[in-house]
Short mmCIF file of C-alpha atoms and ligand atoms in Angstrom, two decimals:
data_model
loop_
_atom_site.label_atom_id
_atom_site.label_comp_id
_atom_site.label_asym_id
_atom_site.label_seq_id
_atom_site.Cartn_x
_atom_site.Cartn_y
_atom_site.Cartn_z
CA MET F 97 -0.26 0.40 -0.29
CA THR F 98 1.31 3.68 -0.34
CA THR F 99 0.16 6.75 0.08
CA ALA F 100 0.52 8.90 -2.73
CA PRO F 101 -1.03 10.87 -4.65
CA GLN F 102 -4.00 12.44 -2.75
CA PRO F 103 -6.75 12.07 -4.81
CA THR F 104 -7.87 15.61 -3.24
CA SER F 105 -5.70 16.84 -6.72
CA VAL F 106 -7.52 14.08 -8.88
CA PRO F 107 -6.89 16.50 -12.69
CA PRO F 108 -9.59 17.33 -15.11
CA PRO F 109 -10.05 14.75 -17.59
CA GLY F 110 -8.99 14.65 -20.84
CA LEU F 111 -11.88 15.18 -23.84
CA ALA F 112 -15.12 14.13 -21.95
CA LEU F 113 -19.10 15.26 -21.62
CA GLY F 114 -21.45 15.03 -18.88
CA ALA F 115 -24.05 17.62 -17.46
CA VAL F 116 -23.88 20.19 -14.73
CA GLY F 117 -26.62 22.15 -12.55
CA GLY F 118 -27.44 24.57 -9.78
CA ALA F 119 -27.25 23.26 -6.71
CA GLY F 120 -30.66 22.47 -6.00
CA ARG F 121 -32.43 23.26 -8.45
CA PRO F 122 -33.17 20.57 -10.33
CA GLY F 123 -34.30 20.59 -13.91
CA SER F 124 -31.85 23.20 -14.60
CA SER F 125 -28.58 21.50 -16.07
CA ARG F 126 -26.96 21.35 -19.39
CA ILE F 127 -23.86 19.27 -21.14
CA ALA F 128 -20.62 20.33 -20.39
CA CYS F 129 -17.24 19.98 -21.15
CA PRO F 130 -14.36 20.04 -18.42
CA LEU F 131 -11.58 22.22 -19.89
CA PRO F 132 -8.20 21.26 -18.98
CA ASP F 133 -7.72 24.64 -16.91
CA GLY F 134 -10.24 22.87 -14.19
CA GLY F 135 -13.02 24.81 -16.24
CA LEU F 136 -15.50 23.83 -18.28
CA LEU F 137 -17.47 24.42 -21.85
CA ASP F 138 -20.91 25.21 -21.96
CA VAL F 139 -21.19 22.81 -24.70
CA GLY F 140 -24.86 23.86 -25.85
CA SER F 141 -23.95 27.37 -25.99
CA LEU F 142 -20.45 27.20 -28.11
CA ALA F 143 -23.00 24.86 -30.40
CA THR F 144 -25.36 27.34 -31.23
CA ALA F 145 -23.24 30.52 -31.18
CA GLN F 146 -21.15 28.05 -33.91
CA ARG F 147 -23.35 26.93 -35.44
CA GLY F 148 -21.93 23.46 -34.41
CA PRO F 149 -23.60 20.41 -35.46
CA PHE F 150 -26.37 19.03 -33.81
CA PRO F 151 -27.32 22.10 -31.89
CA ASP F 152 -31.14 20.76 -30.66
CA LEU F 153 -29.04 17.75 -29.22
CA LEU F 154 -26.27 19.52 -27.36
CA THR F 155 -28.85 22.09 -25.33
CA ALA F 156 -30.63 19.03 -23.88
CA PRO F 157 -30.09 18.75 -20.27
CA ASN F 158 -28.34 15.81 -20.04
CA LEU F 159 -26.95 13.17 -22.47
CA ASP F 160 -30.06 11.22 -23.44
CA ARG F 161 -31.11 12.51 -26.82
CA LEU F 162 -26.82 12.06 -27.98
CA LEU F 163 -27.35 8.47 -26.80
CA ASP F 164 -29.92 8.34 -28.77
CA ALA F 165 -28.62 9.57 -32.14
CA GLY F 166 -26.38 6.50 -32.72
CA ALA F 167 -22.43 6.34 -33.52
CA PRO F 168 -22.19 8.56 -36.98
CA VAL F 169 -23.62 11.68 -34.77
CA TRP F 170 -21.69 10.65 -31.76
CA ARG F 171 -18.26 10.95 -33.75
CA GLU F 172 -19.16 13.94 -35.96
CA VAL F 173 -19.87 15.67 -32.80
CA VAL F 174 -17.09 14.63 -30.38
CA ASP F 175 -14.67 15.85 -33.30
CA TRP F 176 -15.87 19.15 -33.43
CA LEU F 177 -16.05 19.39 -29.64
CA ARG F 178 -12.34 18.74 -29.32
CA SER F 179 -10.62 21.33 -32.07
CA TRP F 180 -12.81 23.73 -29.93
CA ARG F 181 -11.64 22.43 -26.73
CA ASP F 182 -8.12 22.40 -28.31
CA ASP F 183 -8.97 26.46 -28.46
CA HIS F 184 -9.36 28.12 -25.25
CA GLU F 185 -9.23 31.44 -26.80
CA LYS F 186 -12.01 31.10 -28.99
CA ALA F 187 -14.14 29.00 -26.06
CA VAL F 188 -13.83 31.47 -23.31
CA ALA F 189 -17.36 33.31 -24.41
CA HIS F 190 -18.85 29.89 -23.41
CA ARG F 191 -17.17 29.02 -19.80
CA LEU F 192 -19.73 28.52 -17.29
CA PRO F 193 -19.09 30.35 -14.14
CA ALA F 194 -17.01 28.23 -12.08
CA GLU F 195 -19.52 29.13 -8.83
CA GLY F 196 -22.96 27.27 -7.57
CA LEU F 197 -22.79 24.09 -10.42
CA VAL F 198 -22.48 20.68 -9.67
CA PRO F 199 -22.17 17.38 -12.11
CA VAL F 200 -25.57 15.80 -12.27
CA LEU F 201 -26.49 12.56 -13.67
CA PRO F 202 -25.02 12.57 -16.73
CA PHE F 203 -27.60 11.00 -18.52
CA THR F 204 -30.24 8.63 -18.23
CA VAL F 205 -29.48 5.49 -16.91
CA ALA F 206 -31.94 2.90 -18.79
CA ASP F 207 -31.01 -0.83 -17.77
CA TYR F 208 -27.58 -1.87 -15.64
CA VAL F 209 -26.30 -4.84 -16.07
CA ASP F 210 -23.23 -5.51 -14.35
CA PHE F 211 -20.90 -8.26 -15.70
CA TYR F 212 -18.25 -10.34 -13.70
CA ALA F 213 -15.29 -10.29 -16.46
CA CYS F 214 -12.36 -9.83 -14.50
CA GLU F 215 -10.37 -13.64 -14.11
CA GLN F 216 -8.77 -12.63 -11.17
CA HIS F 217 -11.53 -11.43 -8.86
CA ALA F 218 -13.54 -14.75 -10.14
CA ARG F 219 -10.86 -16.28 -8.85
CA ASN F 220 -10.23 -14.43 -5.52
CA ALA F 221 -14.07 -14.42 -5.13
CA GLY F 222 -14.11 -18.52 -5.78
CA LEU F 223 -11.29 -19.44 -3.11
CA ILE F 224 -12.96 -17.15 -0.44
CA PHE F 225 -15.79 -18.46 -0.61
CA ARG F 226 -15.63 -21.87 -2.01
CA PRO F 227 -12.05 -22.71 -0.81
CA ASP F 228 -12.71 -26.34 -1.39
CA ALA F 229 -13.64 -26.54 -5.14
CA GLU F 230 -12.28 -25.45 -8.54
CA PRO F 231 -12.78 -21.10 -8.20
CA LEU F 232 -13.92 -20.16 -11.49
CA THR F 233 -16.80 -21.83 -12.41
CA PRO F 234 -17.55 -24.27 -15.15
CA ASN F 235 -19.72 -21.53 -17.21
CA TRP F 236 -17.17 -18.27 -16.57
CA GLY F 237 -14.86 -18.70 -19.29
CA HIS F 238 -17.46 -19.64 -22.00
CA MET F 239 -19.55 -16.13 -21.59
CA PRO F 240 -19.21 -12.94 -19.75
CA VAL F 241 -21.21 -13.65 -16.84
CA GLY F 242 -23.46 -11.05 -14.90
CA TYR F 243 -26.61 -9.77 -13.37
CA HIS F 244 -29.35 -6.75 -14.15
CA GLY F 245 -28.57 -4.57 -11.54
CA ARG F 246 -30.81 -1.70 -10.39
CA ALA F 247 -30.59 1.18 -12.63
CA GLY F 248 -32.53 4.27 -10.92
CA THR F 249 -29.84 3.92 -7.68
CA VAL F 250 -26.91 4.57 -10.02
CA ARG F 251 -25.63 8.12 -9.05
CA VAL F 252 -23.52 10.46 -9.68
CA SER F 253 -20.03 10.83 -8.27
CA GLY F 254 -20.00 12.74 -4.89
CA SER F 255 -23.38 11.80 -3.51
CA PRO F 256 -23.30 10.29 -0.56
CA VAL F 257 -24.10 6.76 0.12
CA THR F 258 -26.42 5.66 3.23
CA ARG F 259 -24.82 2.10 4.77
CA PRO F 260 -28.16 0.31 3.68
CA ALA F 261 -29.66 -2.35 6.24
CA GLY F 262 -30.45 -6.19 4.95
CA GLN F 263 -31.05 -9.25 6.36
CA ARG F 264 -27.10 -10.55 7.32
CA ALA F 265 -28.23 -14.38 8.65
CA ALA F 266 -31.13 -16.00 9.18
CA GLY F 267 -33.65 -13.75 11.69
CA ASP F 268 -31.36 -10.81 11.33
CA PHE F 269 -32.23 -7.87 9.80
CA GLY F 270 -30.26 -4.46 10.50
CA PRO F 271 -27.35 -1.87 8.66
CA THR F 272 -24.78 -3.98 6.74
CA ARG F 273 -21.32 -4.71 8.96
CA ALA F 274 -19.95 -5.99 5.88
CA LEU F 275 -20.00 -2.32 3.61
CA ASP F 276 -17.50 -2.60 -0.16
CA VAL F 277 -16.24 -1.08 -2.69
CA GLU F 278 -15.91 -2.38 -6.46
CA ALA F 279 -13.59 -0.96 -8.80
CA GLU F 280 -15.26 -1.21 -12.22
CA LEU F 281 -15.10 0.48 -15.91
CA GLY F 282 -18.55 1.07 -16.64
CA PHE F 283 -19.76 1.45 -20.67
CA VAL F 284 -22.28 3.56 -21.95
CA LEU F 285 -23.85 2.38 -24.50
CA GLY F 286 -26.39 4.38 -27.36
CA GLY F 287 -27.66 3.47 -30.72
CA PRO F 288 -30.91 1.89 -29.22
CA VAL F 289 -31.68 -1.63 -31.22
CA PRO F 290 -32.57 -4.71 -31.19
CA GLY F 291 -31.55 -7.62 -30.49
CA PRO F 292 -29.13 -9.83 -31.30
CA VAL F 293 -26.33 -7.03 -32.00
CA PRO F 294 -23.54 -8.71 -34.25
CA VAL F 295 -20.35 -8.49 -31.92
CA ASP F 296 -18.62 -6.98 -34.59
CA ASP F 297 -21.59 -4.08 -34.78
CA ALA F 298 -21.19 -3.97 -31.21
CA GLY F 299 -18.61 -0.84 -31.10
CA ASP F 300 -20.88 1.10 -32.69
CA HIS F 301 -23.18 1.16 -29.58
CA VAL F 302 -20.29 2.10 -27.38
CA PHE F 303 -20.35 5.99 -26.43
CA GLY F 304 -17.55 5.65 -23.66
CA VAL F 305 -16.36 5.32 -20.23
CA VAL F 306 -17.00 5.88 -16.87
CA LEU F 307 -15.86 5.14 -13.65
CA LEU F 308 -18.25 3.07 -11.27
CA ASN F 309 -18.74 1.95 -7.94
CA ASP F 310 -20.78 -1.15 -7.31
CA TRP F 311 -21.03 -0.39 -3.48
CA SER F 312 -21.60 -3.98 -2.22
CA ALA F 313 -23.52 -5.15 1.26
CA ARG F 314 -20.94 -8.51 1.45
CA ASP F 315 -23.17 -9.67 4.70
CA VAL F 316 -26.28 -8.80 2.75
CA GLN F 317 -25.07 -10.34 -0.60
CA GLY F 318 -23.89 -13.28 1.34
CA PHE F 319 -26.54 -14.62 3.06
CA GLU F 320 -29.17 -13.53 -0.14
CA SER F 321 -27.46 -14.62 -2.97
CA ARG F 322 -28.13 -18.74 -2.62
CA PRO F 323 -28.68 -20.02 -5.23
CA LEU F 324 -29.84 -17.03 -6.73
CA GLY F 325 -27.54 -13.83 -7.47
CA PRO F 326 -26.92 -10.54 -6.26
CA HIS F 327 -29.73 -8.54 -5.46
CA LEU F 328 -30.68 -6.06 -1.87
CA GLY F 329 -26.85 -6.40 -1.13
CA LYS F 330 -25.77 -4.28 -4.21
CA SER F 331 -29.10 -2.62 -5.17
CA PHE F 332 -29.12 -0.04 -2.36
CA ALA F 333 -26.24 2.11 -4.82
CA THR F 334 -23.83 2.53 -7.60
CA SER F 335 -21.79 5.40 -8.18
CA ILE F 336 -20.46 6.18 -11.42
CA SER F 337 -18.10 9.29 -12.52
CA ALA F 338 -19.81 12.60 -13.55
CA TRP F 339 -17.97 12.65 -16.74
CA VAL F 340 -17.83 10.29 -19.83
CA THR F 341 -14.87 9.71 -21.63
CA PRO F 342 -15.89 9.20 -25.23
CA ILE F 343 -14.87 4.97 -26.46
CA GLY F 344 -12.92 6.87 -29.60
CA GLU F 345 -10.57 9.02 -27.16
CA LEU F 346 -9.11 5.70 -26.10
CA ASP F 347 -8.03 4.48 -28.95
CA ALA F 348 -4.52 4.66 -27.95
CA ALA F 349 -5.55 2.28 -24.75
CA ARG F 350 -6.73 -0.42 -27.03
CA VAL F 351 -4.71 -3.53 -26.02
CA PRO F 352 -4.97 -7.30 -26.76
CA LEU F 353 -7.24 -9.14 -24.34
CA PRO F 354 -5.80 -11.66 -21.97
CA GLU F 355 -5.32 -15.10 -23.95
CA HIS F 356 -8.17 -16.81 -23.78
CA ARG F 357 -8.47 -20.49 -22.22
CA ASP F 358 -11.89 -22.13 -23.98
CA PRO F 359 -12.53 -21.25 -27.35
CA ALA F 360 -15.54 -18.34 -27.72
CA LEU F 361 -18.76 -19.21 -29.73
CA PRO F 362 -18.80 -17.69 -32.74
CA HIS F 363 -20.89 -14.73 -31.92
CA LEU F 364 -18.65 -13.98 -29.51
CA THR F 365 -15.74 -13.70 -31.69
CA PRO F 366 -15.65 -10.62 -33.98
CA ARG F 367 -13.44 -11.05 -37.13
CA GLU F 368 -11.35 -8.75 -35.95
CA PRO F 369 -9.15 -10.14 -32.07
CA ALA F 370 -11.41 -8.40 -29.60
CA ARG F 371 -9.29 -5.55 -27.74
CA GLY F 372 -9.54 -4.30 -24.31
CA LEU F 373 -8.60 -1.43 -22.94
CA ASP F 374 -5.58 -0.33 -20.89
CA VAL F 375 -6.79 2.36 -18.13
CA ALA F 376 -5.22 2.33 -14.96
CA LEU F 377 -7.54 2.27 -11.66
CA SER F 378 -6.69 3.49 -8.10
CA VAL F 379 -8.73 3.18 -5.10
CA TYR F 380 -8.24 5.37 -2.70
CA LEU F 381 -9.79 5.02 0.66
CA ASN F 382 -9.77 8.81 2.89
CA GLY F 383 -7.00 9.80 1.09
CA HIS F 384 -4.91 6.90 0.59
CA ARG F 385 -3.99 4.59 -2.35
CA ILE F 386 -5.25 0.97 -1.25
CA ALA F 387 -4.88 -0.66 -4.84
CA ASP F 388 -4.28 -0.19 -8.25
CA PRO F 389 -6.44 -2.77 -10.07
CA PRO F 390 -5.92 -2.77 -14.37
CA ALA F 391 -8.42 -3.06 -16.61
CA ALA F 392 -6.17 -4.12 -19.03
CA ASP F 393 -6.10 -7.66 -17.24
CA LEU F 394 -10.21 -8.10 -18.39
CA TYR F 395 -11.36 -11.02 -19.68
CA TRP F 396 -14.01 -9.88 -21.69
CA SER F 397 -14.02 -7.08 -24.26
CA ALA F 398 -16.92 -4.57 -23.88
CA GLU F 399 -18.65 -5.37 -27.11
CA GLN F 400 -18.39 -9.30 -26.22
CA MET F 401 -20.75 -7.87 -23.35
CA VAL F 402 -22.94 -6.26 -25.77
CA ALA F 403 -23.40 -9.31 -27.83
CA HIS F 404 -23.42 -11.69 -25.17
CA LEU F 405 -26.18 -9.35 -23.46
CA THR F 406 -28.01 -8.86 -26.90
CA SER F 407 -28.08 -12.76 -28.20
CA ASN F 408 -30.83 -13.76 -26.71
CA GLY F 409 -32.90 -11.23 -29.03
CA ALA F 410 -32.62 -8.45 -25.91
CA SER F 411 -32.93 -5.10 -27.20
CA LEU F 412 -30.13 -1.84 -26.06
CA ARG F 413 -31.75 0.99 -24.96
CA ALA F 414 -29.81 4.66 -25.44
CA GLY F 415 -28.60 4.85 -21.17
CA ASP F 416 -27.59 1.08 -20.98
CA LEU F 417 -24.72 0.87 -18.18
CA LEU F 418 -22.36 -2.00 -18.79
CA GLY F 419 -20.48 -2.81 -15.30
CA SER F 420 -17.34 -4.53 -15.85
CA GLY F 421 -16.74 -6.56 -12.44
CA THR F 422 -14.40 -5.42 -9.88
CA VAL F 423 -10.89 -5.17 -11.55
CA SER F 424 -8.37 -7.09 -9.80
CA GLY F 425 -4.68 -7.43 -10.88
CA PRO F 426 -2.53 -10.22 -9.87
CA ASP F 427 -1.32 -8.78 -6.89
CA ARG F 428 -2.72 -7.80 -3.27
CA ASP F 429 -1.50 -4.18 -4.29
CA GLY F 430 -4.06 -4.61 -7.71
CA PHE F 431 -7.30 -5.95 -5.89
CA GLY F 432 -9.92 -3.55 -6.53
CA SER F 433 -12.29 -4.57 -3.50
CA LEU F 434 -11.77 -4.87 -0.11
CA LEU F 435 -13.48 -7.94 0.12
CA GLU F 436 -10.11 -9.15 -1.74
CA LEU F 437 -7.69 -6.59 0.24
CA SER F 438 -8.68 -8.02 3.72
CA TRP F 439 -9.46 -12.08 2.77
CA ASN F 440 -12.72 -11.19 4.18
CA GLY F 441 -12.26 -9.81 7.25
CA ARG F 442 -9.23 -12.07 7.60
CA ASP F 443 -5.99 -9.57 7.07
CA PRO F 444 -6.84 -6.12 7.72
CA ILE F 445 -5.73 -3.60 5.86
CA ALA F 446 -3.64 -0.71 7.82
CA LEU F 447 -4.53 2.96 7.64
CA PRO F 448 -2.95 5.76 8.59
CA GLY F 449 -3.95 8.02 11.32
CA GLY F 450 -6.74 5.67 12.21
CA PRO F 451 -7.66 2.08 12.63
CA PRO F 452 -7.08 -0.82 10.29
CA ARG F 453 -10.30 -1.35 7.59
CA THR F 454 -11.74 -5.10 6.82
CA TRP F 455 -15.15 -3.16 5.54
CA LEU F 456 -15.91 0.77 4.93
CA ALA F 457 -16.71 2.73 8.29
CA ASP F 458 -19.45 5.18 8.63
CA GLY F 459 -17.15 8.57 6.88
CA ASP F 460 -15.27 7.07 5.10
CA GLU F 461 -14.67 8.74 1.58
CA VAL F 462 -14.11 6.53 -1.33
CA VAL F 463 -12.28 8.03 -4.74
CA ILE F 464 -11.46 5.52 -7.06
CA THR F 465 -10.06 7.69 -10.15
CA ALA F 466 -8.00 6.22 -13.42
CA THR F 467 -5.89 7.09 -16.35
CA ALA F 468 -5.18 5.96 -20.01
CA PRO F 469 -2.28 6.49 -22.19
CA ALA F 470 -2.84 9.19 -24.94
CA ALA F 471 -1.84 8.95 -28.53
CA ASP F 472 1.31 11.23 -27.69
CA GLY F 473 2.39 8.43 -25.32
CA SER F 474 1.27 10.55 -22.17
CA ARG F 475 -1.72 9.57 -20.43
CA PHE F 476 -4.83 11.54 -19.65
CA SER F 477 -6.99 11.16 -15.89
CA LEU F 478 -10.87 9.83 -16.47
CA GLY F 479 -11.76 11.36 -13.83
CA GLU F 480 -13.04 10.31 -10.86
CA VAL F 481 -15.97 8.41 -8.87
CA ARG F 482 -16.37 9.70 -5.48
CA GLY F 483 -18.58 8.72 -2.06
CA ARG F 484 -18.42 9.01 1.31
CA ILE F 485 -20.36 6.72 3.51
CA ARG F 486 -23.72 7.94 5.86
CA PRO F 487 -24.70 6.55 9.44
CA ALA F 488 -27.60 3.79 8.28
CA1 CA R 919 -19.85 -5.69 -9.11
#
């Protein structure tokens, strides 16, 4: 574990889109793009004044209408925005005032599916909960395993998270004693279409990437998940970053997927080898970095997740959100959950200036940050997803 850098100084993300609104004034939001100096660009104002593309989509209160419009429109908008964002002088008239604006949820989450696409995390969970069995379940290498989550409780970075209550054991209902984080990538989908979506077309439905924290109540999850999957142990809250990085900004981050041990079925096999994303996550607890999970280790690509979840004919909606599943690297300092870092409570984590942690305490603040390689070899920020625990 290392204690630097502090997550209070997360740089603004690279080219990204989100929405900001007046604090306490719901319904007043508008689309914004962070500027390199930490300011915000009023995207709708710029599009209207400069006769940019699709001003009707960009003067909307959030990204919903843009997500509905599909990949050709996204590419045109992002190319236009890039040219303006890099020209601070010309964009200055369309800066938003720094005071009184807060990020709001950047899009209305339609359906939310959380996958389980990191082999190391799946292995760790297997070793912890089924120590006498093969760590990976028989299906794991054959499909991107996932479950349907609760779209209505996805919230924007900075929103507090109240410690949930639930059934911790038979006859035992109360606030969770095992509140956890899961560091994940989130894929934001658009271009609604009936399923199935061929894997070679799936990339046209991935608008961009957010950072995602799948808050988890391990005691509730453990008692309820036999034999079905996660339910109330996770549905109380999922946090995403305020800014969505368009997928085209991550071209230089594309990397080969880890070698697959099981042959994938044709609908999960693209013509060109599937590629993942070299996004380096970091997890901070009360300002101390406790893990650096590498998303390049994800076993399944976003495109394979889209192909899988629509392979039964299920349709895609604009605003669908896919979680990658907890990202964990091969060593302890890459584990993306306290479940793994503390090995289910066996090995508490030392925190400078406070008692050791196995699970989250009331008042704890978790921040997940990330960087990805740019075309020039530097790395840019994908922003942060932040949340503080409120007492039950
Ligand atoms: Ca998860």
